[in-house]
């Protein structure tokens, strides 16, 4: 059965989560709450983040394809809930620079007041461009109290050291911070174990 989570850009690997029973014990984002999940590669951050979105949609209603349309002409429709591969978005933004025809891909997130999952933030090299772009998005969503789920291989201390305290302190103030370290699900799956 196709999963409704594809509507928001969730990668194929995590789509089956949309067909599971939502776990309503997971943090409730409806008041604009943030969740920050960190831990090493394979520990299940993205999986858990998608489960949190799935529980959120069980509370507020599922997004439908008609709620989100790419913008071509005329008035831009409000962007809806989104799964964002953060390093991919940064690369797309770089590609759009200097192309007058291309829309800045960051505009799908900036000003978006719906739930957004920013997957793998602060994992790229902390160039001025990467720091400024992440800072802009974090401030925008922080000021708007917009529900946000973030995952990272870096802890908040590491983000503060490499990306600066402004970004780290906004995340720490807004977010329920959860250390996902422990199991490497990829190794466990490869070994045929269940965790
Ligand atoms: N609770 C779980 N139940 C079943 N499978 C899981 C669970 N958590 C993670 N997995 C699976 O383990 C694999 C690794 O998980 P995931 O991609 O979420 O890791 P990650 O922490 O986001 O890794 P990375 O830092 O490399 O992005 C995926 O195939 C995922 O579907
Ligand atoms: Mg991941």
Coordinates of N, CA and C and ligand atoms in Angstrom, one line a residue:
X1 N 0.8 -1.2 0.0 CA 0.0 0.0 0.0 C 0.9 1.3 0.0
X2 N 0.6 2.2 -0.9 CA 1.4 3.4 -1.0 C 1.2 4.2 0.3
X3 N 2.3 4.8 0.7 CA 2.3 5.6 2.0 C 2.0 7.1 1.7
X4 N 1.1 7.7 2.4 CA 0.8 9.1 2.3 C 2.0 10.0 2.5
X5 N 3.1 9.4 3.2 CA 4.3 10.2 3.6 C 5.0 10.7 2.3
X6 N 4.8 10.0 1.2 CA 5.5 10.4 0.0 C 5.1 11.8 -0.5
X7 N 3.9 12.3 -0.1 CA 3.4 13.6 -0.4 C 4.3 14.7 0.1
X8 N 5.0 14.5 1.2 CA 5.8 15.5 1.8 C 7.3 15.3 1.4
X9 N 7.6 14.4 0.5 CA 9.0 14.2 0.1 C 9.8 13.2 1.0
X10 N 9.1 12.4 1.7 CA 9.8 11.4 2.5 C 10.5 10.4 1.6
X11 N 11.8 10.1 1.9 CA 12.5 9.1 1.0 C 11.9 7.7 1.1
X12 N 12.0 7.0 0.0 CA 11.3 5.7 -0.1 C 11.6 4.7 1.1
X13 N 12.8 4.8 1.6 CA 13.2 3.9 2.7 C 12.3 4.0 3.9
X14 N 11.8 5.2 4.2 CA 11.0 5.5 5.4 C 9.5 5.5 5.2
X15 N 9.1 5.3 3.9 CA 7.6 5.3 3.6 C 6.8 4.3 4.3
X16 N 7.3 3.1 4.6 CA 6.5 2.1 5.3 C 6.0 2.5 6.6
X17 N 6.7 3.5 7.2 CA 6.3 4.0 8.6 C 4.9 4.6 8.5
X18 N 4.5 5.1 7.3 CA 3.2 5.7 7.1 C 2.1 4.6 7.2
X19 N 2.4 3.4 7.1 CA 1.4 2.3 7.2 C 1.4 1.6 8.5
X20 N 2.2 2.1 9.5 CA 2.2 1.5 10.8 C 1.2 2.3 11.7
X21 N 1.0 1.7 12.9 CA 0.1 2.4 13.9 C 0.9 3.5 14.5
X22 N 0.4 4.8 14.4 CA 1.1 5.9 14.9 C 1.3 5.7 16.4
X23 N 2.5 6.1 16.9 CA 2.8 6.0 18.3 C 2.6 7.4 19.0
X24 N 1.4 7.5 19.6 CA 1.0 8.8 20.1 C 1.8 9.2 21.4
X25 N 2.6 8.3 21.9 CA 3.5 8.6 23.0 C 4.6 9.5 22.6
X26 N 4.9 9.5 21.3 CA 6.0 10.4 20.8 C 5.6 11.9 21.0
X27 N 6.7 12.7 21.0 CA 6.4 14.2 21.3 C 5.3 14.8 20.4
X28 N 4.5 15.6 21.0 CA 3.4 16.3 20.3 C 3.9 17.6 19.8
X29 N 3.8 17.8 18.5 CA 4.4 19.0 17.8 C 3.3 20.1 17.7
X30 N 2.0 19.8 18.1 CA 1.0 20.7 17.7 C 1.0 22.1 18.2
X31 N 1.8 22.2 19.4 CA 1.9 23.6 19.9 C 3.1 24.3 19.4
X32 N 3.7 23.8 18.3 CA 4.9 24.4 17.7 C 6.2 23.9 18.3
X33 N 6.1 22.8 19.0 CA 7.3 22.2 19.6 C 8.3 21.7 18.6
X34 N 9.6 21.8 19.1 CA 10.7 21.2 18.2 C 11.2 20.0 18.9
X35 N 11.8 19.1 18.1 CA 12.5 17.9 18.6 C 13.8 17.9 17.8
X36 N 14.9 17.7 18.6 CA 16.2 17.6 18.0 C 16.8 16.2 18.4
X37 N 17.0 15.4 17.4 CA 17.5 14.0 17.6 C 19.0 14.0 17.1
X38 N 19.9 13.5 18.0 CA 21.3 13.4 17.5 C 21.8 12.1 17.9
X39 N 22.9 11.7 17.2 CA 23.6 10.4 17.5 C 24.3 10.0 16.2
X40 N 25.1 8.9 16.4 CA 25.9 8.5 15.2 C 25.2 7.9 14.1
X41 N 25.9 7.7 13.0 CA 25.2 7.1 11.8 C 24.5 5.8 12.1
X42 N 23.4 5.7 11.5 CA 22.6 4.4 11.6 C 21.9 4.1 12.9
X43 N 21.9 5.1 13.8 CA 21.2 4.8 15.1 C 19.7 5.0 15.1
X44 N 19.2 5.4 13.9 CA 17.7 5.5 13.8 C 17.1 6.9 13.9
X45 N 17.9 7.9 13.7 CA 17.4 9.3 13.9 C 16.3 9.6 12.8
X46 N 16.6 9.3 11.6 CA 15.6 9.7 10.5 C 14.4 8.8 10.7
X47 N 14.6 7.6 11.0 CA 13.4 6.7 11.2 C 12.5 7.2 12.3
X48 N 13.1 7.6 13.4 CA 12.4 8.1 14.6 C 11.7 9.5 14.2
X49 N 12.4 10.3 13.5 CA 11.9 11.6 13.1 C 10.7 11.4 12.2
X50 N 10.7 10.5 11.3 CA 9.5 10.2 10.5 C 8.4 9.6 11.3
X51 N 8.7 8.8 12.3 CA 7.7 8.3 13.2 C 7.0 9.5 13.9
X52 N 7.8 10.5 14.3 CA 7.2 11.6 15.0 C 6.3 12.4 14.1
X53 N 6.7 12.5 12.8 CA 5.8 13.2 11.8 C 4.5 12.4 11.7
X54 N 4.7 11.1 11.6 CA 3.5 10.2 11.4 C 2.5 10.4 12.6
X55 N 3.0 10.4 13.8 CA 2.2 10.7 15.0 C 1.5 12.1 14.9
X56 N 2.3 13.0 14.4 CA 1.8 14.4 14.3 C 0.6 14.4 13.3
X57 N 0.7 13.7 12.2 CA -0.3 13.7 11.2 C -1.6 12.9 11.7
X58 N -1.3 12.0 12.6 CA -2.5 11.3 13.2 C -3.2 12.3 14.1
X59 N -2.6 13.3 14.6 CA -3.2 14.3 15.5 C -3.9 15.4 14.6
X60 N -3.2 15.8 13.6 CA -3.8 17.0 12.9 C -4.4 16.7 11.5
X61 N -4.3 15.5 11.1 CA -4.8 15.1 9.7 C -3.6 15.0 8.8
X62 N -3.8 14.0 7.8 CA -2.7 13.7 6.9 C -2.7 14.8 5.8
X63 N -1.4 15.1 5.3 CA -1.3 16.0 4.2 C -1.8 15.2 2.9
X64 N -2.4 16.0 2.0 CA -2.9 15.4 0.7 C -2.1 16.0 -0.4
X65 N -2.0 15.3 -1.5 CA -1.2 15.9 -2.7 C -1.8 17.3 -3.1
X66 N -3.1 17.5 -3.0 CA -3.6 18.8 -3.4 C -3.2 19.9 -2.4
X67 N -2.7 19.6 -1.2 CA -2.3 20.6 -0.3 C -1.0 21.3 -0.7
X68 N -0.2 20.6 -1.5 CA 1.1 21.0 -1.8 C 1.4 21.0 -3.3
X69 N 1.5 22.1 -3.9 CA 1.8 22.2 -5.3 C 3.1 22.9 -5.6
X70 N 3.9 22.4 -6.5 CA 5.1 23.2 -6.8 C 4.7 24.5 -7.5
X71 N 5.4 25.6 -7.2 CA 5.1 26.9 -7.7 C 5.7 27.1 -9.1
X72 N 4.8 27.5 -10.0 CA 5.3 27.8 -11.4 C 5.0 29.2 -11.7
X73 N 3.8 29.6 -11.7 CA 3.4 31.0 -12.1 C 2.4 31.5 -11.1
X74 N 2.2 32.8 -11.1 CA 1.2 33.4 -10.3 C 1.5 33.4 -8.8
X75 N 0.5 33.5 -8.0 CA 0.7 33.6 -6.5 C 1.3 32.2 -6.0
X76 N 2.3 32.3 -5.2 CA 2.9 31.1 -4.6 C 1.9 30.4 -3.6
X77 N 1.6 29.2 -3.8 CA 0.7 28.5 -2.8 C 1.6 28.4 -1.5
X78 N 0.9 28.4 -0.3 CA 1.6 28.2 0.9 C 2.3 26.8 0.9
X79 N 3.6 26.8 1.2 CA 4.3 25.5 1.3 C 3.7 24.6 2.4
X80 N 3.5 23.4 2.2 CA 3.0 22.5 3.2 C 4.0 21.8 4.0
X81 N 3.6 20.7 4.8 CA 4.6 20.0 5.5 C 5.7 19.4 4.6
X82 N 6.9 19.3 5.1 CA 8.0 18.9 4.2 C 9.0 18.0 5.0
X83 N 9.5 17.0 4.3 CA 10.7 16.3 4.7 C 11.8 17.0 3.9
X84 N 12.8 17.5 4.6 CA 13.9 18.2 3.9 C 15.3 17.5 4.2
X85 N 15.9 17.0 3.1 CA 17.3 16.5 3.2 C 18.2 17.7 3.2
X86 N 18.6 18.1 4.4 CA 19.3 19.5 4.5 C 20.5 19.6 3.6
X87 N 21.5 18.6 3.6 CA 22.6 18.7 2.7 C 22.2 18.8 1.2
X88 N 21.1 18.1 0.9 CA 20.6 18.2 -0.5 C 20.1 19.5 -0.8
X89 N 19.4 20.1 0.1 CA 18.8 21.5 -0.1 C 19.9 22.5 -0.2
X90 N 21.0 22.4 0.5 CA 22.1 23.3 0.4 C 22.7 23.2 -1.0
X91 N 22.9 21.9 -1.4 CA 23.5 21.8 -2.8 C 22.5 22.4 -3.9
X92 N 21.2 22.2 -3.7 CA 20.3 22.7 -4.7 C 20.3 24.2 -4.6
X93 N 20.6 24.8 -3.5 CA 20.7 26.3 -3.4 C 21.9 26.8 -4.1
X94 N 23.0 26.1 -3.9 CA 24.2 26.4 -4.6 C 24.0 26.4 -6.1
X95 N 23.3 25.3 -6.6 CA 23.1 25.2 -8.0 C 22.2 26.3 -8.6
X96 N 21.3 26.8 -7.7 CA 20.3 27.8 -8.2 C 21.0 29.2 -8.2
X97 N 22.1 29.4 -7.6 CA 22.8 30.7 -7.5 C 23.3 31.0 -9.0
X98 N 23.0 32.2 -9.4 CA 23.4 32.6 -10.7 C 22.5 32.2 -11.8
X99 N 21.4 31.4 -11.5 CA 20.4 31.0 -12.5 C 19.2 31.8 -12.2
X100 N 19.0 32.8 -13.1 CA 17.8 33.8 -12.8 C 16.5 33.0 -12.9
X101 N 16.4 32.0 -13.7 CA 15.2 31.2 -13.9 C 14.8 30.4 -12.6
X102 N 15.9 30.0 -11.9 CA 15.6 29.0 -10.8 C 15.1 29.7 -9.6
X103 N 14.2 29.0 -8.9 CA 13.7 29.5 -7.7 C 14.6 29.1 -6.6
X104 N 14.9 29.9 -5.6 CA 15.7 29.6 -4.5 C 15.0 28.4 -3.7
X105 N 15.6 27.2 -3.6 CA 14.9 26.1 -3.0 C 14.7 26.3 -1.5
X106 N 15.5 27.2 -0.9 CA 15.3 27.5 0.5 C 13.9 28.1 0.8
X107 N 13.3 28.7 -0.2 CA 12.0 29.3 0.0 C 10.8 28.3 0.3
X108 N 11.1 27.0 0.1 CA 10.1 26.0 0.5 C 10.1 25.8 2.0
X109 N 11.2 26.3 2.6 CA 11.3 26.1 4.1 C 11.1 27.5 4.8
X110 N 11.8 28.5 4.3 CA 11.6 29.9 4.8 C 10.2 30.3 4.7
X111 N 9.6 30.8 5.8 CA 8.2 31.2 5.7 C 7.2 30.1 5.8
X112 N 7.7 28.9 5.7 CA 6.8 27.7 5.9 C 6.4 27.5 7.4
X113 N 5.2 27.6 7.7 CA 4.8 27.5 9.1 C 4.2 26.1 9.4
X114 N 4.3 25.2 8.4 CA 3.8 23.9 8.7 C 4.9 23.1 9.3
X115 N 4.7 21.8 9.6 CA 5.7 21.0 10.2 C 6.8 20.7 9.1
X116 N 8.0 20.8 9.5 CA 9.2 20.5 8.6 C 10.2 19.7 9.4
X117 N 10.6 18.6 8.7 CA 11.7 17.8 9.2 C 13.0 18.2 8.5
X118 N 13.9 18.7 9.2 CA 15.2 19.0 8.7 C 16.2 17.9 9.0
X119 N 16.4 17.0 8.0 CA 17.2 15.8 8.3 C 18.7 16.1 8.0
X120 N 19.5 15.7 8.9 CA 21.0 15.8 8.7 C 21.5 17.2 8.7
X121 N 21.0 18.1 9.6 CA 21.5 19.4 9.7 C 22.9 19.4 10.3
X122 N 23.7 20.4 10.0 CA 25.0 20.6 10.5 C 25.9 19.4 10.3
X123 N 25.7 18.7 9.3 CA 26.6 17.5 9.0 C 27.6 17.9 7.9
X124 N 27.2 19.0 7.1 CA 28.1 19.4 6.1 C 29.2 20.2 6.6
X125 N 30.2 20.5 5.7 CA 31.3 21.4 6.2 C 30.8 22.7 6.6
X126 N 31.2 23.2 7.8 CA 30.6 24.5 8.2 C 31.2 25.7 7.5
X127 N 30.9 25.9 6.3 CA 31.4 27.0 5.5 C 30.5 28.2 5.9
X128 N 30.9 29.4 5.6 CA 30.1 30.6 5.9 C 28.7 30.5 5.3
X129 N 28.7 29.9 4.1 CA 27.4 29.8 3.4 C 26.5 28.8 4.2
X130 N 27.1 27.7 4.6 CA 26.3 26.6 5.3 C 25.8 27.2 6.6
X131 N 26.6 27.9 7.4 CA 26.3 28.5 8.7 C 25.2 29.5 8.5
X132 N 25.4 30.4 7.5 CA 24.4 31.5 7.3 C 23.0 30.9 6.9
X133 N 23.0 29.9 6.0 CA 21.7 29.4 5.6 C 21.0 28.6 6.7
X134 N 21.7 27.8 7.4 CA 21.1 27.1 8.6 C 20.6 28.1 9.6
X135 N 21.4 29.2 9.9 CA 21.0 30.2 10.9 C 19.8 30.9 10.4
X136 N 19.7 31.2 9.2 CA 18.5 31.9 8.6 C 17.2 31.1 8.9
X137 N 17.3 29.8 8.5 CA 16.1 28.9 8.7 C 15.8 28.6 10.1
X138 N 16.8 28.4 11.0 CA 16.6 28.2 12.4 C 15.9 29.4 13.0
X139 N 16.4 30.6 12.7 CA 15.8 31.8 13.3 C 14.4 32.0 12.8
X140 N 14.2 31.8 11.5 CA 12.8 32.0 11.0 C 11.8 31.1 11.7
X141 N 12.2 29.8 11.8 CA 11.2 28.9 12.5 C 11.1 29.1 14.0
X142 N 12.2 29.5 14.6 CA 12.3 29.7 16.0 C 11.4 30.9 16.3
X143 N 11.5 32.0 15.6 CA 10.7 33.2 15.8 C 9.2 32.9 15.6
X144 N 8.9 32.0 14.7 CA 7.5 31.8 14.3 C 6.9 30.6 15.2
X145 N 7.7 30.0 16.0 CA 7.3 28.9 16.8 C 6.7 27.8 15.9
X146 N 7.4 27.5 14.8 CA 6.9 26.6 13.8 C 7.4 25.2 14.1
X147 N 6.5 24.2 14.1 CA 6.9 22.8 14.5 C 8.0 22.3 13.6
X148 N 9.0 21.8 14.3 CA 10.2 21.4 13.5 C 10.9 20.2 14.2
X149 N 11.3 19.3 13.3 CA 12.0 18.1 13.8 C 13.4 18.2 13.1
X150 N 14.5 18.1 13.9 CA 15.8 18.2 13.4 C 16.6 16.9 13.7
X151 N 17.4 16.4 12.8 CA 18.3 15.3 13.1 C 19.7 15.8 12.8
X152 N 20.7 15.2 13.5 CA 22.1 15.6 13.2 C 23.0 14.5 13.7
X153 N 24.1 14.3 13.1 CA 25.2 13.5 13.6 C 25.9 14.2 14.7
X154 N 25.7 15.5 14.8 CA 26.5 16.3 15.8 C 25.6 16.6 17.0
X155 N 26.2 16.7 18.2 CA 25.5 17.1 19.4 C 25.4 18.6 19.4
X156 N 24.6 19.1 20.3 CA 24.5 20.6 20.4 C 25.8 21.2 20.7
X157 N 26.6 20.6 21.6 CA 27.9 21.2 21.9 C 28.8 21.3 20.7
X158 N 28.7 20.2 19.9 CA 29.5 20.2 18.6 C 29.0 21.3 17.7
X159 N 27.7 21.4 17.6 CA 27.1 22.4 16.7 C 27.5 23.8 17.2
X160 N 27.5 24.0 18.5 CA 27.9 25.3 19.1 C 29.3 25.6 18.7
X161 N 30.2 24.6 18.8 CA 31.6 24.8 18.5 C 31.9 25.0 17.0
X162 N 31.1 24.4 16.1 CA 31.4 24.5 14.7 C 30.4 25.5 14.0
X163 N 29.2 25.6 14.4 CA 28.2 26.4 13.7 C 27.9 27.7 14.5
X164 N 28.4 27.8 15.7 CA 28.2 29.0 16.5 C 27.1 28.8 17.6
X165 N 27.2 29.6 18.6 CA 26.2 29.5 19.7 C 24.8 29.9 19.4
X166 N 24.7 30.9 18.4 CA 23.4 31.4 18.1 C 22.4 30.3 17.6
X167 N 23.0 29.4 16.7 CA 22.2 28.3 16.2 C 21.9 27.3 17.3
X168 N 23.0 26.9 18.0 CA 22.8 25.9 19.1 C 21.9 26.3 20.2
X169 N 22.0 27.6 20.6 CA 21.1 28.0 21.7 C 19.7 28.0 21.3
X170 N 19.4 28.4 20.1 CA 18.0 28.4 19.6 C 17.4 27.0 19.6
X171 N 18.2 26.1 19.1 CA 17.8 24.7 19.1 C 17.5 24.2 20.5
X172 N 18.5 24.5 21.4 CA 18.4 23.9 22.7 C 17.2 24.5 23.5
X173 N 16.9 25.8 23.2 CA 15.8 26.4 23.9 C 14.4 25.9 23.3
X174 N 14.4 25.7 22.0 CA 13.1 25.3 21.4 C 12.8 23.8 21.4
X175 N 13.9 23.0 21.5 CA 13.7 21.6 21.2 C 13.7 20.7 22.4
X176 N 13.0 19.7 22.3 CA 13.2 18.5 23.2 C 14.4 17.8 22.6
X177 N 15.5 17.7 23.4 CA 16.7 17.2 22.8 C 16.9 15.7 23.2
X178 N 17.0 14.9 22.2 CA 17.1 13.4 22.5 C 18.3 12.8 21.9
X179 N 19.1 12.1 22.7 CA 20.3 11.4 22.3 C 19.9 10.0 21.8
X180 N 20.1 9.8 20.5 CA 19.6 8.5 19.9 C 20.7 7.5 19.9
X181 N 21.9 7.8 20.4 CA 23.0 6.9 20.4 C 22.7 5.5 20.9
X182 N 23.3 4.5 20.5 CA 23.1 3.2 21.0 C 23.2 2.2 19.9
X183 N 22.0 1.8 19.4 CA 22.0 0.8 18.4 C 22.3 1.3 17.0
X184 N 23.2 0.6 16.3 CA 23.3 0.9 14.8 C 22.4 -0.1 14.1
X185 N 21.3 0.5 13.7 CA 20.2 -0.3 13.1 C 20.7 -0.9 11.7
X186 N 21.6 -0.2 11.0 CA 22.0 -0.7 9.7 C 22.8 -2.0 9.9
X187 N 23.7 -2.0 10.9 CA 24.5 -3.2 11.2 C 23.6 -4.3 11.6
X188 N 22.7 -4.0 12.5 CA 21.8 -5.0 13.0 C 20.9 -5.6 11.9
X189 N 20.5 -4.7 11.0 CA 19.7 -5.2 9.9 C 20.5 -6.1 9.0
X190 N 21.8 -5.7 8.7 CA 22.7 -6.4 7.8 C 23.0 -7.8 8.4
X191 N 23.1 -7.8 9.8 CA 23.4 -9.1 10.4 C 22.1 -10.0 10.6
X192 N 21.0 -9.4 10.2 CA 19.7 -10.2 10.3 C 19.2 -10.2 11.7
X193 N 19.7 -9.3 12.6 CA 19.1 -9.2 13.9 C 18.0 -8.1 14.0
X194 N 17.2 -8.3 14.9 CA 16.3 -7.2 15.2 C 16.7 -6.6 16.5
X195 N 16.5 -5.3 16.7 CA 17.1 -4.6 17.9 C 16.0 -4.6 18.9
Ligands
LIG1 N1 13.0 1.6 15.3 C1 13.3 1.0 14.2 N2 12.7 -0.1 13.7 C2 13.0 -0.6 12.6 N3 14.0 -0.2 11.7 C3 14.7 0.9 12.1 C4 14.4 1.5 13.4 N4 15.3 2.6 13.5 C5 16.0 2.5 12.4 N5 15.7 1.5 11.6 C6 16.2 1.3 10.2 O1 17.7 1.3 10.4 C7 18.3 1.9 9.3 C8 19.1 3.1 9.8 O2 18.2 4.1 10.4 P1 18.2 5.6 10.1 O3 18.4 5.8 8.6 O4 17.1 6.2 10.7 O5 19.6 6.0 10.8 P2 20.2 7.5 11.0 O6 20.5 7.6 12.4 O7 19.3 8.5 10.4 O8 21.6 7.4 10.2 P3 22.4 8.6 9.5 O9 23.1 9.4 10.5 O10 23.4 7.9 8.6 O11 21.4 9.4 8.7 C9 17.2 2.3 8.3 O12 17.0 1.3 7.3 C10 15.9 2.4 9.2 O13 14.7 2.2 8.5
LIG2 MG1 19.5 9.8 8.8

